[in-house]
Amino acid sequence: MQIPPSELILNKDGSIYHLNLLPKDIATTIITVGDPDRVSEVSKNFDSIDIKKGKREFVTHTGVLNGKRISVISTGIGTDNIDIVLNELDALVNIDFATRTVKENRIRLKIVRIGTSGAIQPEISIGSFLMSEYAIGFDGLLHFYQHSFVHHQQLEDAFIEHTQWAKEKARPYIVDFDADLAVKLMDNRIRLGFTATNTGFYGPQGRELRIAPSQAGIMSKMTSFNHANKRITNLEMETSGIYVLAKLLGHQAVSLNCILANRVTGEFSKQPEKAVQELIQLTLAKLTS
C-alpha cells in the first residue's frame, strides 16, 4: 500500500521532511545527541566526514572511524523531537521513497544516545557515566501507538501508587534497553540505571522558579521509590521515547548518560565539557572496536 504524501512528507530533493536527509546519507549505527553543537564534538573524532546536513535543530554528520561508518544526529530536547527523529530515521532505511511502500527486507539500526543527566540518588557521583537499563516515561508517547510488547506494568503500578501519580497526567510507562547492544557498550566506568524521562526541565522535574509544581514533594517520592530493588537513578528528557520507538520499529537502542548534576546533594559539574567528551570517546571506542 502506498503511503500518501501527507503522511510521508518529502522535500523537493527527495529528502525526508524534517531531517533533510536522503537514504544514502546515514549509517546503520547512529549516535544521537540533544545539542546541535555537540554533533561536531562527536564527528571531530572521525577519520573522515562525508555528509554534513542540517535543518532546524536537526544536524547530521556521517563519516568513518576505524573503518566503520557512523552517523551522529542532534535531536533537540524532548520526546516530541524524538518522535520525529526515530520515525524519520526508520523511514530512511525501511521505506522506498520512489514507490512510497514499506520494504520487505527491514534494516535494523543501532541507536546510541549520548546525553547529559542529573542524578537523584546521593551515591551517584558527578562526572560518572550511567547506562539506562530501564526508562520510565512521563510523556505519554507510548499511548499514541499500537503496541503489543510487554512494558513493565507491575513496576509501573508500583510507581504510580508510591508517588500518588495524578490521574490527569499521562500514565507512566517503563521500557528497557536492548541487551545485545548494551553488552557491546558496557565498561567498568559505566553503571546501570533506571532513568526517568520528563516532559520538561522545570515543573516536570520538581523545580520551582515562579510557578509551583502541581505535586509537592514529587522529587523526594521519586528518589525514595524502590520496588524489587529497582530505584530511579537519574532524570533527563529523551530516553523513554528512544526506547519505546526503537522497540516498536524493531531497532536496537541504548542511552548513555553523563551525570553533570546531583539533585540530592545540590552539586553541579565544574568541568561538564570534559566529562561529556570522555563519554563520547569511550562510546566511539566501543562502537568501533
XYZ file of C-alpha atoms in Angstrom:
289
model
C 0.000 0.000 0.000
C 1.310 3.426 -0.950
C 1.927 5.905 1.860
C 0.289 9.225 0.852
C 2.275 12.496 0.600
C 0.508 13.912 3.655
C 1.939 11.092 5.829
C 5.390 10.616 4.304
C 6.468 14.185 3.528
C 9.485 14.624 1.273
C 11.375 17.771 0.312
C 11.859 18.774 -3.344
C 15.228 16.986 -3.470
C 13.623 13.742 -2.249
C 14.938 14.037 1.304
C 12.817 13.286 4.386
C 10.954 16.381 5.605
C 12.438 17.376 8.975
C 15.863 15.725 8.923
C 16.601 16.847 5.355
C 18.356 13.522 4.676
C 18.429 11.056 1.802
C 18.624 7.309 2.490
C 22.293 7.244 1.423
C 23.179 9.925 3.975
C 23.007 7.772 7.113
C 24.858 4.791 8.510
C 23.168 1.899 10.297
C 24.992 2.879 13.507
C 23.670 6.217 14.741
C 24.621 8.337 17.741
C 22.008 10.834 18.910
C 22.796 13.957 20.928
C 20.446 16.673 22.094
C 22.557 19.741 21.344
C 23.262 20.542 17.656
C 26.690 21.904 18.686
C 27.568 18.503 20.162
C 27.377 16.847 16.730
C 30.764 18.292 15.756
C 32.151 17.318 19.174
C 31.455 13.714 18.164
C 32.364 13.893 14.475
C 35.703 15.645 15.089
C 36.892 12.235 16.285
C 36.054 10.608 12.912
C 38.818 9.746 10.450
C 36.717 11.316 7.692
C 33.320 13.027 7.281
C 31.379 12.690 4.016
C 27.978 14.145 4.962
C 27.145 17.376 6.781
C 23.500 18.389 6.636
C 21.102 20.279 8.856
C 17.607 21.719 9.142
C 16.208 23.430 12.228
C 17.669 21.697 15.305
C 18.420 18.507 13.357
C 22.101 18.432 12.352
C 23.641 15.268 10.901
C 27.265 14.300 10.244
C 28.137 10.913 8.724
C 31.688 9.656 8.486
C 34.111 6.827 9.105
C 36.077 5.891 12.217
C 38.389 2.881 12.285
C 36.782 1.578 9.101
C 33.218 1.811 10.477
C 30.612 4.194 9.055
C 28.787 6.148 11.774
C 26.195 8.924 11.783
C 25.656 11.426 14.571
C 22.458 13.459 14.675
C 21.106 16.120 17.021
C 17.544 15.605 18.191
C 16.941 18.751 20.158
C 15.291 18.389 23.563
C 12.252 16.276 24.401
C 10.356 13.185 23.303
C 8.297 15.231 20.823
C 11.501 15.700 18.824
C 12.424 12.053 19.364
C 9.123 11.084 17.736
C 10.223 12.947 14.599
C 13.812 11.705 14.563
C 13.148 7.999 15.203
C 10.278 7.774 12.735
C 12.213 9.580 10.004
C 15.406 7.555 10.573
C 13.342 4.390 10.221
C 11.694 5.712 7.067
C 15.114 6.402 5.541
C 16.099 2.731 5.754
C 12.788 0.860 5.638
C 10.562 2.775 3.197
C 11.159 3.023 -0.556
C 10.714 6.735 -1.249
C 10.177 6.163 -5.001
C 7.236 3.789 -4.565
C 6.159 5.051 -1.113
C 5.927 1.472 0.130
C 7.469 -0.351 3.077
C 10.428 -2.522 2.084
C 10.182 -6.279 2.563
C 13.713 -6.640 3.939
C 13.912 -4.443 7.017
C 17.120 -2.827 8.244
C 17.761 -2.756 11.986
C 19.519 0.389 13.213
C 21.826 0.618 16.211
C 20.937 3.835 18.047
C 23.078 5.139 20.914
C 22.109 8.275 22.815
C 24.929 10.279 24.392
C 23.314 12.764 26.743
C 23.650 14.690 29.974
C 21.601 13.988 33.060
C 21.005 14.782 36.706
C 21.195 12.067 39.363
C 18.609 11.740 42.138
C 20.478 9.226 44.297
C 23.202 10.670 46.570
C 25.781 7.957 45.838
C 25.898 8.696 42.072
C 28.926 10.909 41.585
C 29.304 13.951 39.353
C 31.113 13.133 36.104
C 30.187 9.440 36.221
C 28.574 7.509 33.354
C 25.248 5.711 33.531
C 23.566 3.363 31.054
C 19.769 3.379 31.219
C 18.760 -0.252 31.713
C 15.183 0.936 32.207
C 13.440 4.182 31.345
C 10.166 5.431 32.770
C 8.407 7.920 30.522
C 6.024 10.597 31.789
C 5.396 11.941 28.279
C 2.643 9.546 27.176
C 4.294 8.879 23.801
C 3.737 5.110 24.031
C -0.013 5.593 24.341
C -0.248 7.207 20.883
C 0.899 3.974 19.186
C -0.470 0.455 18.971
C 1.846 -1.819 20.923
C 1.980 -5.439 21.954
C 5.371 -5.742 23.666
C 5.483 -6.043 27.426
C 6.194 -2.766 29.160
C 6.688 -3.447 32.847
C 3.134 -2.927 34.135
C 3.694 -4.213 37.680
C 6.609 -1.807 38.106
C 4.534 0.999 36.597
C 1.685 0.305 39.027
C 4.079 0.320 41.980
C 5.497 3.688 40.907
C 2.030 5.198 40.405
C 0.952 4.051 43.871
C 4.156 5.196 45.601
C 4.163 8.669 44.073
C 0.368 9.082 44.172
C 0.659 9.972 40.490
C -2.025 12.460 39.478
C -4.757 10.921 37.308
C -4.853 13.919 34.965
C -1.263 13.198 33.894
C -0.300 10.580 31.299
C 0.184 7.075 32.696
C 3.923 6.434 33.146
C 5.332 3.627 31.001
C 8.536 1.645 31.539
C 10.716 0.248 28.744
C 14.118 -1.438 28.863
C 17.228 -1.138 26.693
C 18.440 -3.527 24.006
C 20.523 -6.033 25.964
C 22.668 -7.108 22.999
C 23.743 -3.573 22.145
C 24.262 -2.841 25.851
C 26.807 -5.681 26.120
C 28.884 -4.101 23.354
C 28.881 -0.724 25.110
C 29.340 -1.857 28.706
C 32.507 -0.777 30.525
C 33.707 -0.779 34.128
C 33.262 3.010 34.127
C 29.539 2.680 33.362
C 26.867 1.824 35.918
C 23.379 0.585 35.065
C 20.464 2.810 35.985
C 16.718 3.420 35.876
C 16.141 6.712 34.090
C 13.115 8.994 34.372
C 12.262 10.865 31.168
C 10.446 14.103 31.908
C 8.255 16.315 29.720
C 10.072 19.482 30.801
C 13.014 20.836 32.778
C 11.347 22.933 35.469
C 7.962 21.910 36.911
C 8.090 18.361 35.493
C 11.414 17.847 37.291
C 10.199 19.444 40.522
C 11.989 22.779 40.019
C 10.250 25.904 41.223
C 11.046 29.412 39.987
C 7.798 31.425 39.887
C 5.292 28.593 39.409
C 4.890 25.849 41.987
C 4.821 22.242 40.684
C 1.378 20.637 40.829
C 2.611 17.765 43.027
C 4.562 18.950 46.043
C 7.400 16.636 47.003
C 7.350 14.657 43.745
C 11.159 14.648 43.631
C 11.506 13.090 47.076
C 8.883 10.486 46.154
C 10.819 9.559 43.010
C 14.050 9.376 44.978
C 12.523 7.106 47.636
C 10.804 4.762 45.166
C 12.132 1.198 45.470
C 10.353 -1.815 44.008
C 12.045 -5.208 43.556
C 15.379 -3.447 44.184
C 14.749 -1.028 41.329
C 15.262 2.642 42.143
C 15.106 5.646 39.838
C 18.650 6.927 39.386
C 18.519 9.985 37.129
C 16.393 12.451 35.171
C 16.554 13.579 31.535
C 14.177 14.229 28.628
C 14.638 11.760 25.723
C 15.438 8.175 26.725
C 11.947 6.684 27.116
C 10.952 7.994 23.691
C 14.027 6.483 22.065
C 13.470 3.141 23.765
C 9.783 2.831 23.007
C 10.027 3.816 19.340
C 13.110 1.648 18.817
C 11.160 -1.344 20.143
C 8.061 -0.545 18.101
C 10.116 -0.119 14.916
C 12.454 -3.074 15.534
C 15.714 -1.199 16.176
C 18.319 -1.518 18.943
C 18.758 1.372 21.367
C 20.851 2.234 24.403
C 21.024 5.541 26.267
C 24.298 6.652 27.865
C 24.163 9.479 30.391
C 26.932 11.730 31.637
C 25.946 12.786 35.161
C 26.504 16.533 35.429
C 24.301 17.294 38.450
C 23.059 15.628 41.608
C 19.669 16.945 42.701
C 20.005 15.428 46.194
C 23.434 16.823 47.076
C 22.968 20.040 45.076
C 26.205 19.581 43.135
C 26.896 20.521 39.510
C 29.943 19.557 37.463
C 32.829 22.028 37.376
C 34.084 20.507 34.093
C 30.980 19.426 32.161
C 32.598 19.623 28.700
C 35.499 17.401 29.779
C 33.170 14.751 31.201
C 30.967 14.700 28.083
C 33.997 14.423 25.789
C 35.252 11.433 27.800
C 31.897 9.694 27.340
C 31.948 10.463 23.610
C 35.413 8.953 23.201
C 34.520 5.881 25.259
C 31.363 5.323 23.203
C 33.189 5.665 19.882
C 35.873 3.238 21.016
C 33.240 0.676 21.978
C 31.292 1.055 18.728
C 34.373 0.690 16.525
C 36.315 -1.970 18.451
